[in-house]
Every structure is written in structure tokens, then in C-alpha cells.
Amino acid sequence: MADHQDNAELLRRWRLILGRYAQPLQGESWTRDDGRLDASLDYLYGREYERKGMLRDRSPGAGGSLDPSQLRAIDWLNQARELFPHDVYEKVQGHAIARYELTGLLRDPFVLASLEPNQQLARALIGMRGRLSSDMIAAVRAIIGRVVEEITQRLRQDFVNAVTGRRNRFRRSQMNSAQNFDWRATIAANLKNYDAASSRMVIARPIFNARVRRSLPWDVILCVDQSASMMDSVIYAAVVAGILSGLPAVNVKLVVFDTSVVDLTHLASDPVEVLLTVQLGGGTNIGRAVQYCEQLVVQPQRTVMALISDFEEGAPPGPLLASLKRMAESRVTLLGLAALDERAQPVYDRGMAQRLADQGMHVAALTPRHFAEWLAGVMQ
């Protein structure tokens, strides 16, 4: 009996994978909800067959059809939200917009407001920003704002803890902060309050560490590649610039580039506005951007220049390497943050990365959280 049920479930899954071209299933193994699920999947992923010219002939008398025209985008969206688990729905929604270009979902502010805000949707909206009508801008801004806020909430405390000061275990603080909590000292100080009857320790006096404060500010220049392959890195760089702009120990300069260079320092504290301003696409001239950043250096020994790029230089590398060499010799701290894809896998030109390292740049492929630790380490 168990083997029969397992086989039936396996057949059902394969039927959903293969879609309309598989042999229909009958009986208890195929329910009404399975039919709705099949129609929803076919509406989106059946487009792959269209691309390859594999659509079945739909001449009169050929039978029923689940062609995409029979399921409007908004109906499909509502049905998909009902049928799929939340994490699966987010992926399917992302595929609809980014891969299969169901732009009908992005033409109505009310429909857009009903979409699940996530980084995949933000990428699609940023990429399509120039093709959206003016009445959509407010809805686009709201979604990008929600995505930025979610990322900021995840990263802010890492940067605050790392950059504003490391914990000083030799000095106590009256500020009751979970990040400063010293559990070892708290246990030691409250051992006398151990209650044997309940096997519990009563914490009468929690102990918190103070933090080392830096008196002199640092200048952090974020030089961000905005070529088409850098979408995720641009989103995170905008968030990081916004977080750092709110820290008293850091002066942030934000520069974005492709073959042109744009100084967005005046927008660095507003990640949403940065993302609505960047123009993703075009070629890459890293050397021109780095030369511009070199002109922004005022106090070399307290300046970090972080190049966020896939290091795919489209111009002759001579000016880039010469500029890095001059900054390294003046004791500017040079960081090269290699691009990561949406699965956090490094995607960059390793040969060029080695040439940058030879000129004194520290190169690594790091998540934003580890970048906070790296940045704090060089600013100690």
C-alpha cells in the first residue's frame, strides 16, 4: 500500500514537471488542486516551449488548451500566491518578471503593491525603471524602500558594532545593550545567587562592556561598478553606504561608474534614491573611476577606498594600475570587493584581481556581513 502511494506521488510530481505534454493522470492521484497547480505552472513555464517552437497544434478539434492567453497575469498572480508555499511563490514571481518578462504585472500600481517585496523583484524594477509609466514611480519606490529596509535591518548592527568600536572587556558600561552583554562576567558576579532548589541562577546585576571610541574619523570611498552584471552588488553597496553615512566615525563618498563616472555622495544616506538613480548597463572603465576617487583622497592614512566590481576592465589597464600604485604608496587602504551572484558565489576576473593585488589592493569575495568585519579590521 505504501509503495503504491509512493509511486502515485512520484507520477504526480513528474506530471507537474513535464506539463501539458505528459500523459494525463486520472483518478485519485490527480485532484482539482493539481489541475490548478498544473495550469499555473504551465502559464509561466510553458513559455519555455514557445521559445523552442514546441507548442502543440491547437487547430479546431484538437482538444482543450491551457495556453497563456487563457489566464490573465493578475489572475495567475493571485492563484500562484494561493497554491504555492511562500518561498516557492517568491521564486516563481521572480521568474515571471525577470526571466519571462510578464510586464503586465508591473503596469498597474495596485498589482505592483500586491507583489511580494524581495530582492529579485527589486532587481527587476530597477532594471525596468526607465520603461515604467510615471504613475508607477511611487509604487516602485515603496517596494524598493521595503526591500532596502529589510536588508538594512539585517546588516546595520553588524556595521555599527564593527565600525563604531570593538568591545572593551576591561571597562564597564552603564548602557544596557545586548551587543555589549558580558555573559562570562555576569555569571561570575552572580554565582552567589544560585538557587539550588530551582536549579536556577538569579541575575541580580547584569554586566555590560563599554566600547572603544575612535576620536578621528575615517573617510570611506565606495567605488561601485554599475555595469549590467553588478545588480546585486549595487543594491548591497547602496545599503552599506546608507548605513555608514549614519555613523559618526565615518565620512562616506559614493561613486558609481560604467564607462562614465557619477558622484552620488549627496545621496549616500538615501539608498532608495541611489537605486532609483543608478543607470545599470553599458561597458566598464574602472581606471577612470579609480582616478576620480584618487582625487577625493584628503587624508591618505585614514582613507579606505573600496572598489566593488567584477574587475572586468574594458579599457587599457595601465591608468587603473598606476592610480592604485600611487594611492598605495601614499598609504591609502585599498580594498577590492569582488562581485557575488544571487547565490553568493564569486563572479569576477581573477586575472585582473591578481594584477590589482600586485599594486597593493587587498582583494576578497565577501558577503556584506563579512565586509563589515573586514572594513572594521583595517580601521582599527
mmCIF file of C-alpha atoms in Angstrom:
data_model
loop_
_atom_site.group_PDB
_atom_site.id
_atom_site.type_symbol
_atom_site.label_atom_id
_atom_site.label_comp_id
_atom_site.label_asym_id
_atom_site.label_seq_id
_atom_site.Cartn_x
_atom_site.Cartn_y
_atom_site.Cartn_z
ATOM 1 C CA MET A 1 0.000 0.000 0.000
ATOM 2 C CA ALA A 2 2.816 2.375 0.934
ATOM 3 C CA ASP A 3 4.690 1.558 -2.295
ATOM 4 C CA HIS A 4 1.527 2.255 -4.300
ATOM 5 C CA GLN A 5 1.121 5.684 -2.641
ATOM 6 C CA ASP A 6 4.783 6.497 -3.208
ATOM 7 C CA ASN A 7 4.505 5.576 -6.880
ATOM 8 C CA ALA A 8 1.342 7.653 -7.271
ATOM 9 C CA GLU A 9 3.034 10.694 -5.703
ATOM 10 C CA LEU A 10 6.084 10.202 -7.924
ATOM 11 C CA LEU A 11 3.876 10.071 -11.030
ATOM 12 C CA ARG A 12 2.024 13.183 -9.877
ATOM 13 C CA ARG A 13 5.273 15.125 -9.439
ATOM 14 C CA TRP A 14 6.596 14.051 -12.820
ATOM 15 C CA ARG A 15 3.297 15.053 -14.427
ATOM 16 C CA LEU A 16 3.618 18.548 -12.925
ATOM 17 C CA ILE A 17 7.238 18.784 -14.079
ATOM 18 C CA LEU A 18 6.534 17.687 -17.665
ATOM 19 C CA GLY A 19 3.399 19.772 -18.034
ATOM 20 C CA ARG A 20 0.855 19.612 -20.839
ATOM 21 C CA TYR A 21 2.937 17.253 -22.978
ATOM 22 C CA ALA A 22 2.847 14.415 -20.474
ATOM 23 C CA GLN A 23 0.185 11.721 -20.458
ATOM 24 C CA PRO A 24 -2.808 12.877 -18.346
ATOM 25 C CA LEU A 25 -3.317 11.274 -14.944
ATOM 26 C CA GLN A 26 -6.701 10.006 -13.838
ATOM 27 C CA GLY A 27 -8.385 9.087 -10.595
ATOM 28 C CA GLU A 28 -7.388 9.900 -7.033
ATOM 29 C CA SER A 29 -3.773 10.616 -7.931
ATOM 30 C CA TRP A 30 -4.836 13.812 -9.774
ATOM 31 C CA THR A 31 -7.050 16.265 -7.866
ATOM 32 C CA ARG A 32 -8.731 19.533 -8.793
ATOM 33 C CA ASP A 33 -5.981 21.450 -6.987
ATOM 34 C CA ASP A 34 -3.400 19.543 -9.020
ATOM 35 C CA GLY A 35 -5.146 20.774 -12.160
ATOM 36 C CA ARG A 36 -4.987 24.371 -10.919
ATOM 37 C CA LEU A 37 -1.324 23.913 -9.999
ATOM 38 C CA ASP A 38 -0.622 22.484 -13.440
ATOM 39 C CA ALA A 39 -2.358 25.413 -15.150
ATOM 40 C CA SER A 40 -0.421 27.917 -13.044
ATOM 41 C CA LEU A 41 2.931 26.288 -13.803
ATOM 42 C CA ASP A 42 2.067 25.949 -17.494
ATOM 43 C CA TYR A 43 1.092 29.615 -17.753
ATOM 44 C CA LEU A 44 4.610 30.600 -16.755
ATOM 45 C CA TYR A 45 6.991 27.803 -17.665
ATOM 46 C CA GLY A 46 5.134 26.767 -20.821
ATOM 47 C CA ARG A 47 6.751 29.867 -22.323
ATOM 48 C CA GLU A 48 9.937 27.849 -22.460
ATOM 49 C CA TYR A 49 8.239 25.590 -25.038
ATOM 50 C CA GLU A 50 7.149 28.651 -27.006
ATOM 51 C CA ARG A 51 10.733 29.849 -27.193
ATOM 52 C CA LYS A 52 11.798 26.500 -28.628
ATOM 53 C CA GLY A 53 8.894 26.214 -31.092
ATOM 54 C CA MET A 54 7.419 23.178 -29.361
ATOM 55 C CA LEU A 55 3.815 24.289 -28.905
ATOM 56 C CA ARG A 56 1.219 21.652 -29.742
ATOM 57 C CA ASP A 57 -1.019 22.357 -32.710
ATOM 58 C CA ARG A 58 -4.258 23.966 -31.488
ATOM 59 C CA SER A 59 -6.360 23.551 -34.592
ATOM 60 C CA PRO A 60 -10.154 23.136 -34.151
ATOM 61 C CA GLY A 61 -10.980 19.858 -32.522
ATOM 62 C CA ALA A 62 -7.544 19.420 -31.028
ATOM 63 C CA GLY A 63 -8.966 19.439 -27.524
ATOM 64 C CA GLY A 64 -8.699 21.774 -24.549
ATOM 65 C CA SER A 65 -5.942 24.329 -24.110
ATOM 66 C CA LEU A 66 -4.042 25.849 -21.229
ATOM 67 C CA ASP A 67 -2.341 28.453 -23.426
ATOM 68 C CA PRO A 68 -1.120 31.563 -21.557
ATOM 69 C CA SER A 69 -3.805 33.807 -23.092
ATOM 70 C CA GLN A 70 -6.446 31.934 -21.076
ATOM 71 C CA LEU A 71 -5.029 33.013 -17.724
ATOM 72 C CA ARG A 72 -4.542 36.747 -17.213
ATOM 73 C CA ALA A 73 -1.420 37.873 -15.347
ATOM 74 C CA ILE A 74 -3.262 39.216 -12.287
ATOM 75 C CA ASP A 75 -5.402 36.061 -12.005
ATOM 76 C CA TRP A 76 -2.268 33.945 -12.322
ATOM 77 C CA LEU A 77 -0.552 36.009 -9.619
ATOM 78 C CA ASN A 78 -3.420 35.575 -7.153
ATOM 79 C CA GLN A 79 -3.700 31.867 -7.921
ATOM 80 C CA ALA A 80 0.047 31.299 -7.539
ATOM 81 C CA ARG A 81 0.045 33.040 -4.161
ATOM 82 C CA GLU A 82 -2.714 30.690 -3.010
ATOM 83 C CA LEU A 83 -1.220 27.478 -4.418
ATOM 84 C CA PHE A 84 2.480 27.711 -3.616
ATOM 85 C CA PRO A 85 4.342 27.903 -0.305
ATOM 86 C CA HIS A 86 5.656 31.410 0.411
ATOM 87 C CA ASP A 87 9.300 30.740 -0.500
ATOM 88 C CA VAL A 88 8.308 28.962 -3.735
ATOM 89 C CA TYR A 89 5.907 31.774 -4.627
ATOM 90 C CA GLU A 90 8.707 34.343 -4.300
ATOM 91 C CA LYS A 91 10.869 32.380 -6.746
ATOM 92 C CA VAL A 92 8.025 31.869 -9.222
ATOM 93 C CA GLN A 93 7.167 35.580 -9.046
ATOM 94 C CA GLY A 94 10.794 36.463 -9.689
ATOM 95 C CA HIS A 95 10.953 34.149 -12.708
ATOM 96 C CA ALA A 96 7.764 35.686 -14.097
ATOM 97 C CA ILE A 97 9.189 39.195 -14.069
ATOM 98 C CA ALA A 98 12.892 38.720 -14.670
ATOM 99 C CA ARG A 99 13.002 35.652 -16.933
ATOM 100 C CA TYR A 100 9.704 35.602 -18.768
ATOM 101 C CA GLU A 101 9.066 39.361 -18.699
ATOM 102 C CA LEU A 102 5.441 39.346 -17.603
ATOM 103 C CA THR A 103 5.490 43.126 -17.586
ATOM 104 C CA GLY A 104 1.707 43.194 -17.279
ATOM 105 C CA LEU A 105 2.317 42.652 -13.574
ATOM 106 C CA LEU A 106 4.213 45.957 -13.455
ATOM 107 C CA ARG A 107 1.761 48.255 -15.270
ATOM 108 C CA ASP A 108 -0.818 48.668 -12.520
ATOM 109 C CA PRO A 109 0.165 50.291 -9.179
ATOM 110 C CA PHE A 110 -2.372 48.143 -7.324
ATOM 111 C CA VAL A 111 -0.989 44.938 -8.831
ATOM 112 C CA LEU A 112 2.561 46.057 -8.071
ATOM 113 C CA ALA A 113 1.613 46.804 -4.469
ATOM 114 C CA SER A 114 0.292 43.235 -4.141
ATOM 115 C CA LEU A 115 3.618 41.662 -5.169
ATOM 116 C CA GLU A 116 5.883 40.145 -2.541
ATOM 117 C CA PRO A 117 8.763 42.611 -1.936
ATOM 118 C CA ASN A 118 12.087 40.799 -2.261
ATOM 119 C CA GLN A 119 15.479 41.374 -3.785
ATOM 120 C CA GLN A 120 14.566 39.587 -7.015
ATOM 121 C CA LEU A 121 11.613 41.934 -7.552
ATOM 122 C CA ALA A 122 13.765 44.954 -6.691
ATOM 123 C CA ARG A 123 16.303 43.894 -9.324
ATOM 124 C CA ALA A 124 13.574 43.632 -11.946
ATOM 125 C CA LEU A 125 12.105 47.037 -11.069
ATOM 126 C CA ILE A 126 15.487 48.758 -11.124
ATOM 127 C CA GLY A 127 16.268 47.195 -14.474
ATOM 128 C CA MET A 128 12.893 48.227 -15.953
ATOM 129 C CA ARG A 129 12.686 51.613 -14.267
ATOM 130 C CA GLY A 130 13.057 53.613 -17.478
ATOM 131 C CA ARG A 131 10.167 51.736 -19.141
ATOM 132 C CA LEU A 132 7.614 52.290 -16.379
ATOM 133 C CA SER A 133 4.938 54.981 -16.548
ATOM 134 C CA SER A 134 5.117 57.994 -14.258
ATOM 135 C CA ASP A 135 2.176 56.834 -12.154
ATOM 136 C CA MET A 136 4.152 53.705 -11.243
ATOM 137 C CA ILE A 137 7.114 55.520 -9.693
ATOM 138 C CA ALA A 138 5.545 55.857 -6.235
ATOM 139 C CA ALA A 139 4.684 52.144 -6.141
ATOM 140 C CA VAL A 140 8.188 51.229 -7.357
ATOM 141 C CA ARG A 141 9.764 53.491 -4.734
ATOM 142 C CA ALA A 142 7.662 51.889 -1.996
ATOM 143 C CA ILE A 143 8.694 48.339 -2.956
ATOM 144 C CA ILE A 144 12.385 49.200 -3.291
ATOM 145 C CA GLY A 145 12.135 51.007 0.045
ATOM 146 C CA ARG A 146 10.751 47.896 1.751
ATOM 147 C CA VAL A 147 13.490 45.706 0.271
ATOM 148 C CA VAL A 148 16.179 48.209 1.298
ATOM 149 C CA GLU A 149 14.781 48.392 4.820
ATOM 150 C CA GLU A 150 14.780 44.591 5.154
ATOM 151 C CA ILE A 151 18.423 44.381 4.051
ATOM 152 C CA THR A 152 19.350 47.336 6.279
ATOM 153 C CA GLN A 153 17.792 45.674 9.315
ATOM 154 C CA ARG A 154 19.898 42.571 8.675
ATOM 155 C CA LEU A 155 23.168 44.442 8.202
ATOM 156 C CA ARG A 156 23.023 47.625 10.280
ATOM 157 C CA GLN A 157 24.029 46.179 13.639
ATOM 158 C CA ASP A 158 26.996 44.349 12.105
ATOM 159 C CA PHE A 159 28.374 47.608 10.731
ATOM 160 C CA VAL A 160 27.548 49.598 13.875
ATOM 161 C CA ASN A 161 29.285 47.065 16.110
ATOM 162 C CA ALA A 162 32.241 46.643 13.797
ATOM 163 C CA VAL A 163 32.908 50.235 12.819
ATOM 164 C CA THR A 164 31.942 52.337 15.853
ATOM 165 C CA GLY A 165 34.222 50.373 18.150
ATOM 166 C CA ARG A 166 35.134 46.946 19.420
ATOM 167 C CA ARG A 167 34.101 45.901 22.898
ATOM 168 C CA ASN A 168 36.473 46.864 25.706
ATOM 169 C CA ARG A 169 36.404 43.972 28.184
ATOM 170 C CA PHE A 170 38.370 45.978 30.728
ATOM 171 C CA ARG A 171 35.866 48.816 31.057
ATOM 172 C CA ARG A 172 32.216 48.515 32.100
ATOM 173 C CA SER A 173 29.262 50.373 30.633
ATOM 174 C CA GLN A 174 26.005 51.586 32.160
ATOM 175 C CA MET A 175 24.330 51.241 28.753
ATOM 176 C CA ASN A 176 22.279 48.046 28.775
ATOM 177 C CA SER A 177 22.793 46.786 25.226
ATOM 178 C CA ALA A 178 22.528 43.153 24.151
ATOM 179 C CA GLN A 179 25.532 43.653 21.884
ATOM 180 C CA ASN A 180 27.639 44.734 24.889
ATOM 181 C CA PHE A 181 26.442 41.996 27.264
ATOM 182 C CA ASP A 182 29.334 40.187 29.007
ATOM 183 C CA TRP A 183 27.873 36.802 29.902
ATOM 184 C CA ARG A 184 31.071 35.405 31.443
ATOM 185 C CA ALA A 185 31.464 38.282 33.893
ATOM 186 C CA THR A 186 27.711 38.238 34.620
ATOM 187 C CA ILE A 187 27.774 34.561 35.590
ATOM 188 C CA ALA A 188 30.879 35.031 37.743
ATOM 189 C CA ALA A 189 29.359 38.002 39.567
ATOM 190 C CA ASN A 190 26.046 36.245 40.235
ATOM 191 C CA LEU A 191 27.169 32.740 41.281
ATOM 192 C CA LYS A 192 26.284 33.621 44.861
ATOM 193 C CA ASN A 193 22.650 33.991 43.746
ATOM 194 C CA TYR A 194 22.339 30.375 42.589
ATOM 195 C CA ASP A 195 19.112 28.771 43.859
ATOM 196 C CA ALA A 196 19.719 25.045 44.387
ATOM 197 C CA ALA A 197 16.023 24.291 44.887
ATOM 198 C CA SER A 198 15.016 25.541 41.448
ATOM 199 C CA SER A 199 18.407 24.919 39.785
ATOM 200 C CA ARG A 200 18.404 28.493 38.579
ATOM 201 C CA MET A 201 20.701 31.460 38.874
ATOM 202 C CA VAL A 202 19.101 34.793 39.695
ATOM 203 C CA ILE A 203 20.787 37.579 37.730
ATOM 204 C CA ALA A 204 20.772 40.483 40.157
ATOM 205 C CA ARG A 205 23.361 42.534 38.290
ATOM 206 C CA PRO A 206 23.999 42.007 34.544
ATOM 207 C CA ILE A 207 27.352 43.325 33.333
ATOM 208 C CA PHE A 208 27.971 45.143 30.064
ATOM 209 C CA ASN A 209 31.207 46.079 28.339
ATOM 210 C CA ALA A 210 31.971 49.567 27.135
ATOM 211 C CA ARG A 211 33.250 50.167 23.647
ATOM 212 C CA VAL A 212 36.427 51.685 22.352
ATOM 213 C CA ARG A 213 35.669 55.041 20.781
ATOM 214 C CA ARG A 214 37.623 56.379 17.867
ATOM 215 C CA SER A 215 38.333 60.097 18.060
ATOM 216 C CA LEU A 216 39.417 60.650 14.449
ATOM 217 C CA PRO A 217 37.005 59.911 11.597
ATOM 218 C CA TRP A 218 37.772 57.747 8.605
ATOM 219 C CA ASP A 219 36.979 58.563 5.001
ATOM 220 C CA VAL A 220 35.439 55.607 3.162
ATOM 221 C CA ILE A 221 35.200 55.896 -0.618
ATOM 222 C CA LEU A 222 32.852 53.319 -2.138
ATOM 223 C CA CYS A 223 33.609 52.970 -5.845
ATOM 224 C CA VAL A 224 30.805 50.840 -7.296
ATOM 225 C CA ASP A 225 30.666 49.213 -10.719
ATOM 226 C CA GLN A 226 27.152 49.739 -12.132
ATOM 227 C CA SER A 227 27.568 47.639 -15.263
ATOM 228 C CA ALA A 228 24.694 45.259 -16.030
ATOM 229 C CA SER A 229 26.254 42.244 -14.279
ATOM 230 C CA MET A 230 26.514 44.081 -10.943
ATOM 231 C CA MET A 231 22.847 44.401 -9.964
ATOM 232 C CA ASP A 232 23.004 42.598 -6.605
ATOM 233 C CA SER A 233 26.283 44.248 -5.639
ATOM 234 C CA VAL A 234 24.845 47.688 -6.432
ATOM 235 C CA ILE A 235 21.856 47.038 -4.159
ATOM 236 C CA TYR A 236 24.058 45.987 -1.255
ATOM 237 C CA ALA A 237 26.548 48.813 -1.875
ATOM 238 C CA ALA A 238 23.708 51.367 -1.699
ATOM 239 C CA VAL A 239 22.547 49.892 1.621
ATOM 240 C CA VAL A 240 26.083 49.829 3.033
ATOM 241 C CA ALA A 241 26.604 53.468 2.020
ATOM 242 C CA GLY A 242 23.385 54.399 3.804
ATOM 243 C CA ILE A 243 24.416 52.591 6.989
ATOM 244 C CA LEU A 244 27.929 54.052 7.028
ATOM 245 C CA SER A 245 26.555 57.545 6.404
ATOM 246 C CA GLY A 246 24.745 57.343 9.715
ATOM 247 C CA LEU A 247 27.892 56.562 11.726
ATOM 248 C CA PRO A 248 29.731 59.484 13.374
ATOM 249 C CA ALA A 249 33.184 57.960 12.834
ATOM 250 C CA VAL A 250 32.864 57.684 9.048
ATOM 251 C CA ASN A 251 32.709 60.146 6.150
ATOM 252 C CA VAL A 252 31.266 58.369 3.123
ATOM 253 C CA LYS A 253 31.845 59.160 -0.523
ATOM 254 C CA LEU A 254 29.840 57.145 -3.058
ATOM 255 C CA VAL A 255 30.935 56.913 -6.688
ATOM 256 C CA VAL A 256 29.265 54.726 -9.339
ATOM 257 C CA PHE A 257 30.598 54.022 -12.785
ATOM 258 C CA ASP A 258 30.377 52.154 -16.073
ATOM 259 C CA THR A 259 32.211 53.963 -18.855
ATOM 260 C CA SER A 260 31.199 57.223 -17.152
ATOM 261 C CA VAL A 261 31.709 58.264 -13.535
ATOM 262 C CA VAL A 262 28.913 59.684 -11.355
ATOM 263 C CA ASP A 263 29.463 61.031 -7.838
ATOM 264 C CA LEU A 264 26.413 60.193 -5.699
ATOM 265 C CA THR A 265 27.902 61.273 -2.373
ATOM 266 C CA HIS A 266 24.998 63.714 -1.870
ATOM 267 C CA LEU A 267 22.605 60.730 -1.994
ATOM 268 C CA ALA A 268 24.705 58.264 0.036
ATOM 269 C CA SER A 269 22.418 58.485 3.079
ATOM 270 C CA ASP A 270 19.358 57.535 0.969
ATOM 271 C CA PRO A 271 19.798 54.032 -0.553
ATOM 272 C CA VAL A 272 16.402 54.122 -2.254
ATOM 273 C CA GLU A 273 17.248 57.319 -4.119
ATOM 274 C CA VAL A 274 20.614 55.857 -5.095
ATOM 275 C CA LEU A 275 18.934 52.795 -6.598
ATOM 276 C CA LEU A 276 16.439 54.966 -8.457
ATOM 277 C CA THR A 277 19.345 56.988 -9.857
ATOM 278 C CA VAL A 278 21.856 54.367 -10.999
ATOM 279 C CA GLN A 279 21.867 53.525 -14.701
ATOM 280 C CA LEU A 280 22.719 49.840 -14.942
ATOM 281 C CA GLY A 281 24.246 48.711 -18.191
ATOM 282 C CA GLY A 282 26.946 49.737 -20.637
ATOM 283 C CA GLY A 283 30.649 48.995 -20.606
ATOM 284 C CA THR A 284 33.228 49.294 -17.861
ATOM 285 C CA ASN A 285 36.089 51.751 -17.366
ATOM 286 C CA ILE A 286 37.415 51.010 -13.896
ATOM 287 C CA GLY A 287 40.546 53.087 -14.404
ATOM 288 C CA ARG A 288 38.595 56.306 -14.987
ATOM 289 C CA ALA A 289 36.553 55.724 -11.803
ATOM 290 C CA VAL A 290 39.596 54.915 -9.660
ATOM 291 C CA GLN A 291 41.412 58.009 -10.956
ATOM 292 C CA TYR A 292 38.388 60.097 -9.930
ATOM 293 C CA CYS A 293 38.390 58.508 -6.468
ATOM 294 C CA GLU A 294 42.108 59.260 -6.145
ATOM 295 C CA GLN A 295 41.238 62.965 -6.389
ATOM 296 C CA LEU A 296 38.856 62.609 -3.419
ATOM 297 C CA VAL A 297 41.596 61.478 -1.017
ATOM 298 C CA VAL A 298 42.326 64.149 1.618
ATOM 299 C CA GLN A 299 43.959 62.226 4.482
ATOM 300 C CA PRO A 300 45.516 59.116 2.907
ATOM 301 C CA GLN A 301 46.409 57.306 6.120
ATOM 302 C CA ARG A 302 42.782 57.462 7.282
ATOM 303 C CA THR A 303 41.127 56.696 3.955
ATOM 304 C CA VAL A 304 39.673 53.405 2.728
ATOM 305 C CA MET A 305 38.963 53.135 -0.997
ATOM 306 C CA ALA A 306 36.738 50.109 -1.609
ATOM 307 C CA LEU A 307 36.308 49.065 -5.246
ATOM 308 C CA ILE A 308 33.187 46.921 -5.667
ATOM 309 C CA SER A 309 33.373 45.299 -9.091
ATOM 310 C CA ASP A 310 33.709 42.146 -11.147
ATOM 311 C CA PHE A 311 37.075 43.607 -12.289
ATOM 312 C CA GLU A 312 36.130 43.123 -15.956
ATOM 313 C CA GLU A 313 38.081 46.150 -17.181
ATOM 314 C CA GLY A 314 37.020 47.292 -20.637
ATOM 315 C CA ALA A 315 39.737 49.937 -21.008
ATOM 316 C CA PRO A 316 43.532 49.513 -21.139
ATOM 317 C CA PRO A 317 44.583 48.641 -17.550
ATOM 318 C CA GLY A 318 47.580 50.999 -17.380
ATOM 319 C CA PRO A 319 45.781 54.048 -15.866
ATOM 320 C CA LEU A 320 43.978 51.831 -13.332
ATOM 321 C CA LEU A 321 47.146 50.121 -12.115
ATOM 322 C CA ALA A 322 49.108 53.392 -11.983
ATOM 323 C CA SER A 323 46.410 55.095 -9.892
ATOM 324 C CA LEU A 324 46.270 52.195 -7.435
ATOM 325 C CA LYS A 325 50.045 52.203 -7.104
ATOM 326 C CA ARG A 326 50.077 55.934 -6.265
ATOM 327 C CA MET A 327 47.353 55.535 -3.634
ATOM 328 C CA ALA A 328 49.059 52.507 -2.080
ATOM 329 C CA GLU A 329 52.336 54.414 -1.835
ATOM 330 C CA SER A 330 50.540 57.284 -0.084
ATOM 331 C CA ARG A 331 49.156 54.682 2.393
ATOM 332 C CA VAL A 332 45.527 54.711 1.323
ATOM 333 C CA THR A 333 43.936 51.408 2.341
ATOM 334 C CA LEU A 334 42.743 49.729 -0.848
ATOM 335 C CA LEU A 335 40.036 47.062 -0.731
ATOM 336 C CA GLY A 336 38.740 45.165 -3.750
ATOM 337 C CA LEU A 337 35.347 43.579 -3.099
ATOM 338 C CA ALA A 338 34.658 41.047 -5.836
ATOM 339 C CA ALA A 339 31.145 40.672 -7.198
ATOM 340 C CA LEU A 340 28.876 37.900 -5.915
ATOM 341 C CA ASP A 341 25.906 36.459 -7.770
ATOM 342 C CA GLU A 342 22.448 35.955 -6.230
ATOM 343 C CA ARG A 343 23.666 32.674 -4.684
ATOM 344 C CA ALA A 344 26.635 34.491 -3.089
ATOM 345 C CA GLN A 345 29.075 32.804 -5.482
ATOM 346 C CA PRO A 346 32.108 34.868 -6.625
ATOM 347 C CA VAL A 347 31.863 36.121 -10.213
ATOM 348 C CA TYR A 348 34.908 38.160 -11.241
ATOM 349 C CA ASP A 349 38.038 38.320 -13.399
ATOM 350 C CA ARG A 350 40.646 36.527 -11.294
ATOM 351 C CA GLY A 351 43.499 37.545 -13.557
ATOM 352 C CA MET A 352 42.715 41.243 -13.160
ATOM 353 C CA ALA A 353 42.120 40.754 -9.444
ATOM 354 C CA GLN A 354 45.668 39.434 -9.128
ATOM 355 C CA ARG A 355 47.029 42.456 -11.007
ATOM 356 C CA LEU A 356 45.169 44.761 -8.611
ATOM 357 C CA ALA A 357 46.576 42.842 -5.636
ATOM 358 C CA ASP A 358 50.071 43.262 -7.076
ATOM 359 C CA GLN A 359 49.578 47.039 -6.818
ATOM 360 C CA GLY A 360 48.692 46.882 -3.125
ATOM 361 C CA MET A 361 44.947 46.242 -3.124
ATOM 362 C CA HIS A 362 43.512 43.650 -0.743
ATOM 363 C CA VAL A 363 41.029 41.618 -2.823
ATOM 364 C CA ALA A 364 38.350 39.293 -1.482
ATOM 365 C CA ALA A 365 34.897 37.954 -2.369
ATOM 366 C CA LEU A 366 32.805 38.580 0.747
ATOM 367 C CA THR A 367 29.184 38.858 1.780
ATOM 368 C CA PRO A 368 28.162 42.300 3.122
ATOM 369 C CA ARG A 369 28.269 40.997 6.692
ATOM 370 C CA HIS A 370 31.862 39.869 6.321
ATOM 371 C CA PHE A 371 32.675 43.111 4.547
ATOM 372 C CA ALA A 372 31.674 44.932 7.759
ATOM 373 C CA GLU A 373 34.193 42.871 9.728
ATOM 374 C CA TRP A 374 36.864 43.412 7.072
ATOM 375 C CA LEU A 375 36.283 47.157 6.992
ATOM 376 C CA ALA A 376 36.437 47.374 10.765
ATOM 377 C CA GLY A 377 39.660 45.357 10.807
ATOM 378 C CA VAL A 378 41.522 47.779 8.564
ATOM 379 C CA MET A 379 40.174 50.762 10.519
ATOM 380 C CA GLN A 380 41.425 49.529 13.902
#
